[in-house]
């Protein structure tokens, strides 16, 4: 009788030990399965993110190429429009453009035969639509360039109806010095005031 009871006790101990091992091993197995699953998922995620990064990189490179080419084309359009606008569309008489916006002062006006024939200064406005002579602004009606002289005509607005007639020519290669002619008399003008 002792043998079957001892076998039964051993059998119960084995079963208890099996359950104990199973209880202790199951969380490990579960955590290992979780780790394996997590590793597999993370590897898949890494692969997918690498694929996505490659796609995004190639898309961003192509878009940056497109952007840079569009920027280059815009810059070239702007620069070409700037180069074509060197003769400004707001300039009425292009022949006057290099003299526009500068004030020319008479050089040795008092030494002229008749000083009153020549203004002390004149300025052609930057849009070349008018000229200011000794502080009085006149609209330019017409401009002609003949035999090296540039002739301006306009309305003085006097009650007598006297028209403006003003002629000058450049002195040398520099636009900062010109010579004004009036009734066959000449006087030099410069953008710098003579002392």
mmCIF file of C-alpha atoms in Angstrom, residues 95-96 98-99 102 104 122 124 144-151 166-181 186-190:
data_model
loop_
_atom_site.group_PDB
_atom_site.id
_atom_site.type_symbol
_atom_site.label_atom_id
_atom_site.label_comp_id
_atom_site.label_asym_id
_atom_site.label_seq_id
_atom_site.Cartn_x
_atom_site.Cartn_y
_atom_site.Cartn_z
ATOM 1 C CA UNK A 95 17.007 110.664 -76.285
ATOM 2 C CA UNK A 96 16.818 112.753 -73.082
ATOM 3 C CA UNK A 98 20.883 110.172 -69.979
ATOM 4 C CA UNK A 99 20.389 113.867 -69.126
ATOM 5 C CA UNK A 102 20.435 115.993 -63.359
ATOM 6 C CA UNK A 104 22.993 121.563 -65.027
ATOM 7 C CA UNK A 122 18.081 123.706 -65.925
ATOM 8 C CA UNK A 124 15.089 117.680 -67.190
ATOM 9 C CA UNK A 144 14.448 116.583 -82.003
ATOM 10 C CA UNK A 145 18.102 115.779 -82.352
ATOM 11 C CA UNK A 146 19.851 117.236 -85.350
ATOM 12 C CA UNK A 147 23.543 117.804 -86.110
ATOM 13 C CA UNK A 148 24.604 116.874 -82.572
ATOM 14 C CA UNK A 149 22.160 119.249 -80.866
ATOM 15 C CA UNK A 150 19.064 118.224 -78.920
ATOM 16 C CA UNK A 151 16.247 120.733 -79.380
ATOM 17 C CA UNK A 166 15.950 125.200 -75.895
ATOM 18 C CA UNK A 167 18.938 123.534 -77.550
ATOM 19 C CA UNK A 168 21.975 121.843 -76.081
ATOM 20 C CA UNK A 169 24.639 119.300 -77.001
ATOM 21 C CA UNK A 170 26.968 117.108 -74.948
ATOM 22 C CA UNK A 171 30.519 118.306 -74.350
ATOM 23 C CA UNK A 172 32.866 115.367 -74.801
ATOM 24 C CA UNK A 173 31.931 111.824 -73.796
ATOM 25 C CA UNK A 174 30.704 112.784 -70.346
ATOM 26 C CA UNK A 175 26.976 113.520 -69.879
ATOM 27 C CA UNK A 176 27.805 115.774 -66.932
ATOM 28 C CA UNK A 177 28.776 118.697 -69.188
ATOM 29 C CA UNK A 178 26.701 120.197 -72.023
ATOM 30 C CA UNK A 179 26.710 123.314 -74.138
ATOM 31 C CA UNK A 180 23.561 125.420 -74.598
ATOM 32 C CA UNK A 181 23.072 127.444 -77.777
ATOM 33 C CA UNK A 186 27.095 129.244 -76.673
ATOM 34 C CA UNK A 187 27.469 128.669 -72.952
ATOM 35 C CA UNK A 188 28.806 125.616 -71.107
ATOM 36 C CA UNK A 189 26.792 123.917 -68.345
ATOM 37 C CA UNK A 190 27.938 121.367 -65.800
#
